[in-house]
Amino acid sequence: MSGVEGSSTPGKVAAGLRGRADFDPARAEGHGLADSRRAFTTSVRLGWQIESNWTDPLLFLIFLVARPVASALILIVMLEVISGGANRDLRAFVITGSALWSFVVAGMAGLAWSVLDDRERYRTLKYLVVSPSTLVVMLLGRGTARVASGAMGAMIAIGVGIVFLGVPFDVTRVDWGLLVPVMVVGLASIVALGLLLAATVLQSRQDSWSYPDAVAGALFLVVGAIFPLTVLPGALQAVGLLVPLTWWLEGVRQALFPGALSSIGGAGSFYAQVTGRLTPSGGEVIIVLLATTAIVTLAAATIYGVSERRARDRGLFDRTTGS
Amino acid sequence: MPSSPVTPPAIDVRELRRVYKAKPDDVTALDGIDLRVESGEFFGLLGPNGAGKTTLIKILTTLLLPTSGAARVFGFDVVADTKKIRRIMNMVAGGEQSGYGLLTTREQLWMFSQFYGMPVRDGWRRVDELIEAVGLSEQRGQKVHTLSTGERQKMNFARGLLNDPWVFFLDEPTLGLDVSAARAVRELVVAWKAAVPGRTILLTTHYMAEADELCERLAIVDRGRILAIGSPAELKKRVQRESLFRLELTSLGRGVAALAALPGVVSATLAGDQAEAPDDRQTVIVNLALSDDSALGGVISALGPLGAHIVALQKSEPTLEDVFVELVGRGFTQEAGDAGVFPAPGAASEARTGRDAIAAVHARETAEDGATADEDERAGATVEPAREPVEPVAPRR
Ligand SMILES: Nc1ncnc2c1ncn2[C@@H]1O[C@H](COP(=O)(O)OP(=O)(O)OP(=O)(O)O)[C@@H](O)[C@H]1O
Ligand SMILES: [Mg+2]
């Protein structure tokens, strides 16, 4: 069925106010996946614009890189001071770990900050909710934009490490067969953790901008980002092994720097005690990463669903700290 | 036909209740609302702060779940068919600064067009049309954070019209706008509604004049209940006990008493402030309260023998504010009466309170400038609802 164009004389009425005079029930139907795709790509674009628009591109790039490089440098300096001329392996370990971690933080915080930004700062959350697009799709898009900018920062920081800080890197030795699946699944796990955080801040009545950083900080200790898990007590090592990010970091390190120091295994590690092997193989990393990611994703999806429904029940979509 | 018989009502609400879980006591924001708004209506919700208006709009726009009861928008259930409702309705709230400050007006609107599922190009075209229609052409490329409150609200309206909604929910859309921006918004709403038959609007406002001007039907809501529904004229009729006329005559002598004695005349008095009348042609102003309009004929024919000629005749109508104060005030007094906060109403005196009580006295005891007071209120356009009678009460919830 096609609609009738505005019944009053066109020309007199502004084009924007004209419309269809029928109540075609088909208009209440959407276009399924196409709508979701559109909502997603638009949100990525919006997220990118919000991320990058606040300053000129050059400053933005500097900001993007400064954080991971600076945190890597701080760690390197500490390492040098403490160990007095650290070995190259440990240095590479720290640089990649801290660079990748800033990417994790960006990814995890992205969704939660989108909820907070849109509710508190832009006051658009309720208008997003009353639009036909699915909120979680829009949040994922926004998160993706932040992940992308985080990834750029991480890559540049690793590049700086290779060029200036003597991180041993050989393109011909990169294990692409491991890197690609590990990056894809790892990204999913980061987004799932982000979704969990988004579900949490959706419920919070106070400002909760620091939640993502707090959670990331806690995880930072147990995933083997800047020191191998072996230095932790066994119980904490066990906790770390349940987090997909641990396996993701291990996989990325193994793929980029074959033979590098393992964050999971090693002599005396909890992993070695349980499995009897020194370090996990690439295949093992992929499988465990897949399994832990699946669990986290399932939990995130469930909890987010509950959270969104509860938000609708309690009227939290337009609840702001100030009002 | 725009609204064929098969078109379900735009809004159909039955026994709707909404209870908010809150710290000391739960808050009953909606306490059994029944409401039916047909497609094509311009419907208004009036009520004091906290009456439940926003809560009702939030439920109808799928932002909030009802506690019990049913609410349908064009036949779609607010709980089960949220996606469908979202495609055919839209909303704009006032008194807030919403928008992605770093985007331009055009970018922000286009982005929302995508969230409404429009193809990319159609989105840009629609956005440009709407920017033009709401009068933001000059601000199209301006960053949203630089827009004034009024401009932001226009942008918000453009967003609300993106999907050509069947029903448009407006929650105090002119709140915080200056006189001309508020008028621009009202004109926009009227023009949009008139452009296509069948378009429906649900408006809440605290501006009585706005409601009077725009709404075809109104519901007066207080404490989660609907106190009255009807057209502004019908509602005014409810509070009008006598027909009030303001009669300006060349002279009357002692004829006022004669007028007062006529059948159907409840009272006739000389207006006290005769200084207003132009002095060269000394005129007399008489305030008449008639039991019915038809008694006016008798009065007019009685004037000839009295040697009086009519210079001006004006009917004084109650305002929507009178209705509001009467209903909301009465609702209060009945409950508070037992507590002795206000004197319990006598059978004859209709439990008027506060400022309105004075109006009632004016009407009955034929005070000097009752009619002028009425006019002032109408001319004064945006009169805050008289809240005095309600505030001293402990909340019922
Ligand atoms: N999220 C909430 N939690 C608890 N109570 C709430 C919540 N939202 C609204 N209320 C309460 O519900 C009642 C109705 O509020 P609502 O916002 O619907 O009123 P309103 O008619 O829109 O008032 P106003 O004219 O001031 O906008 C008020 O008593 C309010 O305090
Ligand atoms: Mg309100």
Tab-separated table of C-alpha atoms in Angstrom, chain A residues 4-9 13-32 34-55 114 117-135 137-138 142 205 308-319, chain B residues 1-4 7 18 20-21 23 39-40 54 58-59 61-66 74 76 78-79 82-94 96-103 107-108 110-120 124 126 129-130 132-134 143 152 156 159 161 163-166 188 191-192 194-200:
chain	number	residue	atom	x	y	z
A	4	VAL	CA	-1.557	9.570	0.064
A	5	GLU	CA	0.626	12.631	-0.069
A	6	GLY	CA	-0.355	15.479	2.205
A	7	SER	CA	-3.945	16.284	1.530
A	8	SER	CA	-3.743	20.022	1.962
A	9	THR	CA	-2.448	22.059	-0.925
A	13	VAL	CA	2.578	23.730	3.804
A	14	ALA	CA	6.316	23.387	4.355
A	15	ALA	CA	7.572	20.190	2.783
A	16	GLY	CA	8.838	18.974	6.132
A	17	LEU	CA	5.362	19.066	7.608
A	18	ARG	CA	3.688	17.187	4.802
A	19	GLY	CA	3.225	13.507	5.158
A	20	ARG	CA	1.034	10.549	4.600
A	21	ALA	CA	-2.589	10.643	5.576
A	22	ASP	CA	-3.153	6.923	5.813
A	23	PHE	CA	-2.616	4.664	8.747
A	24	ASP	CA	-0.881	1.929	6.868
A	25	PRO	CA	-0.036	-0.744	9.433
A	26	ALA	CA	3.018	-1.603	7.331
A	27	ARG	CA	4.611	1.559	8.682
A	28	ALA	CA	4.783	-0.032	12.090
A	29	GLU	CA	6.981	-2.776	10.651
A	30	GLY	CA	10.700	-2.313	10.218
A	31	HIS	CA	13.235	-3.714	7.792
A	32	GLY	CA	14.770	-6.246	10.146
A	34	ALA	CA	18.897	-3.674	7.547
A	35	ASP	CA	17.651	-1.398	10.327
A	36	SER	CA	20.117	-2.849	12.791
A	37	ARG	CA	22.967	-2.450	10.355
A	38	ARG	CA	22.021	1.150	9.762
A	39	ALA	CA	21.721	1.859	13.481
A	40	PHE	CA	25.078	0.229	14.091
A	41	THR	CA	27.035	2.045	11.405
A	42	THR	CA	25.430	5.365	12.331
A	43	SER	CA	26.386	4.815	15.953
A	44	VAL	CA	29.953	3.970	15.001
A	45	ARG	CA	30.049	7.187	13.050
A	46	LEU	CA	28.510	9.148	15.912
A	47	GLY	CA	30.887	7.584	18.398
A	48	TRP	CA	33.833	8.416	16.219
A	49	GLN	CA	32.668	12.001	15.813
A	50	ILE	CA	32.157	12.403	19.524
A	51	GLU	CA	35.560	10.847	20.166
A	52	SER	CA	37.450	12.895	17.639
A	53	ASN	CA	35.451	16.072	17.191
A	54	TRP	CA	36.446	17.801	20.366
A	55	THR	CA	39.757	18.901	18.977
A	114	SER	CA	27.995	5.986	26.003
A	117	ASP	CA	27.245	10.446	28.164
A	118	ASP	CA	23.867	10.178	26.538
A	119	ARG	CA	21.918	10.155	29.750
A	120	GLU	CA	23.824	12.727	31.781
A	121	ARG	CA	25.563	14.973	29.325
A	122	TYR	CA	23.661	14.954	26.071
A	123	ARG	CA	20.256	13.991	27.505
A	124	THR	CA	19.572	12.014	24.382
A	125	LEU	CA	19.285	8.547	25.872
A	126	LYS	CA	15.513	8.666	26.142
A	127	TYR	CA	15.229	9.824	22.550
A	128	LEU	CA	17.416	6.919	21.464
A	129	VAL	CA	15.240	4.580	23.490
A	130	VAL	CA	11.986	5.815	21.924
A	131	SER	CA	13.434	5.421	18.440
A	132	PRO	CA	12.798	2.085	16.749
A	133	SER	CA	16.465	1.149	16.778
A	134	THR	CA	17.632	-1.364	19.333
A	135	LEU	CA	19.477	0.345	22.145
A	137	VAL	CA	22.943	-2.133	18.828
A	138	MET	CA	23.463	1.604	19.129
A	142	ARG	CA	29.388	3.611	19.938
A	205	ARG	CA	21.767	6.527	40.087
A	308	GLU	CA	17.330	-2.780	30.274
A	309	ARG	CA	13.993	-4.152	31.341
A	310	ARG	CA	14.558	-2.989	34.892
A	311	ALA	CA	15.523	0.450	33.603
A	312	ARG	CA	12.223	0.593	31.779
A	313	ASP	CA	10.411	-0.536	34.873
A	314	ARG	CA	12.049	2.042	37.090
A	315	GLY	CA	12.164	4.878	34.601
A	316	LEU	CA	15.961	5.112	34.539
A	317	PHE	CA	16.465	6.095	30.909
A	318	ASP	CA	15.960	9.766	31.620
A	319	ARG	CA	17.009	9.823	35.224
B	1	MET	CA	-10.218	8.421	4.135
B	2	PRO	CA	-7.688	9.477	6.711
B	3	SER	CA	-9.370	7.894	9.657
B	4	SER	CA	-11.364	5.004	8.371
B	7	THR	CA	-8.393	3.001	12.664
B	18	ARG	CA	1.794	3.207	37.960
B	20	TYR	CA	7.056	4.082	41.765
B	21	LYS	CA	9.116	2.266	44.331
B	23	LYS	CA	12.373	5.300	49.775
B	39	SER	CA	-6.946	9.841	15.922
B	40	GLY	CA	-6.954	13.418	14.712
B	54	THR	CA	4.833	12.897	32.494
B	58	LYS	CA	6.450	7.988	29.506
B	59	ILE	CA	4.270	4.896	29.555
B	61	THR	CA	6.059	6.403	24.637
B	62	THR	CA	7.405	3.055	25.916
B	63	LEU	CA	9.962	4.640	28.237
B	64	LEU	CA	8.295	3.275	31.313
B	65	LEU	CA	6.312	0.144	32.110
B	66	PRO	CA	2.886	0.386	33.707
B	74	PHE	CA	-3.081	2.963	17.672
B	76	PHE	CA	-0.381	-1.431	19.780
B	78	VAL	CA	2.880	-0.476	25.185
B	79	VAL	CA	4.353	-3.578	26.750
B	82	THR	CA	7.120	-1.430	21.782
B	83	LYS	CA	8.971	-1.482	18.473
B	84	LYS	CA	5.805	-0.875	16.506
B	85	ILE	CA	4.758	2.005	18.701
B	86	ARG	CA	8.190	3.561	18.403
B	87	ARG	CA	7.888	3.611	14.621
B	88	ILE	CA	4.579	5.458	14.559
B	89	MET	CA	4.904	7.916	17.395
B	90	ASN	CA	7.397	10.447	18.592
B	91	MET	CA	7.865	12.731	21.535
B	92	VAL	CA	9.365	16.041	22.549
B	93	ALA	CA	9.876	17.169	26.112
B	94	GLY	CA	10.572	20.725	27.153
B	96	GLU	CA	15.889	20.273	28.858
B	97	GLN	CA	18.914	20.840	26.685
B	98	SER	CA	19.326	17.682	24.716
B	99	GLY	CA	21.611	17.036	21.796
B	100	TYR	CA	25.122	15.975	20.852
B	101	GLY	CA	26.842	19.316	21.297
B	102	LEU	CA	29.734	18.592	18.961
B	103	LEU	CA	27.614	17.724	15.967
B	107	GLU	CA	24.393	15.993	11.422
B	108	GLN	CA	22.492	15.397	14.614
B	110	TRP	CA	20.503	13.013	10.096
B	111	MET	CA	21.841	10.648	12.690
B	112	PHE	CA	18.400	10.308	14.202
B	113	SER	CA	16.918	9.800	10.738
B	114	GLN	CA	19.147	6.746	10.497
B	115	PHE	CA	17.879	5.493	13.820
B	116	TYR	CA	14.415	5.764	12.300
B	117	GLY	CA	15.539	3.500	9.492
B	118	MET	CA	15.615	6.037	6.662
B	119	PRO	CA	17.863	5.393	3.688
B	120	VAL	CA	20.902	7.681	3.769
B	124	TRP	CA	19.423	14.038	4.373
B	126	ARG	CA	14.031	14.838	5.129
B	129	GLU	CA	13.022	19.797	4.732
B	130	LEU	CA	12.470	19.728	8.459
B	132	GLU	CA	13.449	24.549	6.827
B	133	ALA	CA	10.026	23.798	8.293
B	134	VAL	CA	11.058	24.525	11.869
B	143	LYS	CA	27.277	23.086	16.311
B	152	ARG	CA	17.471	23.563	20.425
B	156	ASN	CA	14.135	18.715	18.966
B	159	ARG	CA	13.810	15.246	15.378
B	161	LEU	CA	8.845	14.870	13.193
B	163	ASN	CA	9.303	9.684	11.250
B	164	ASP	CA	6.096	11.527	10.349
B	165	PRO	CA	4.484	10.243	13.548
B	166	TRP	CA	0.815	9.354	13.769
B	188	LEU	CA	4.630	24.770	14.210
B	191	ALA	CA	0.679	23.762	11.169
B	192	TRP	CA	1.970	20.215	11.397
B	194	ALA	CA	-3.351	20.780	10.099
B	195	ALA	CA	-1.190	19.592	7.211
B	196	VAL	CA	-2.534	16.063	7.296
B	197	PRO	CA	-5.854	14.979	8.774
B	198	GLY	CA	-5.670	12.280	11.382
B	199	ARG	CA	-2.504	13.457	13.068
B	200	THR	CA	-2.875	13.295	16.805
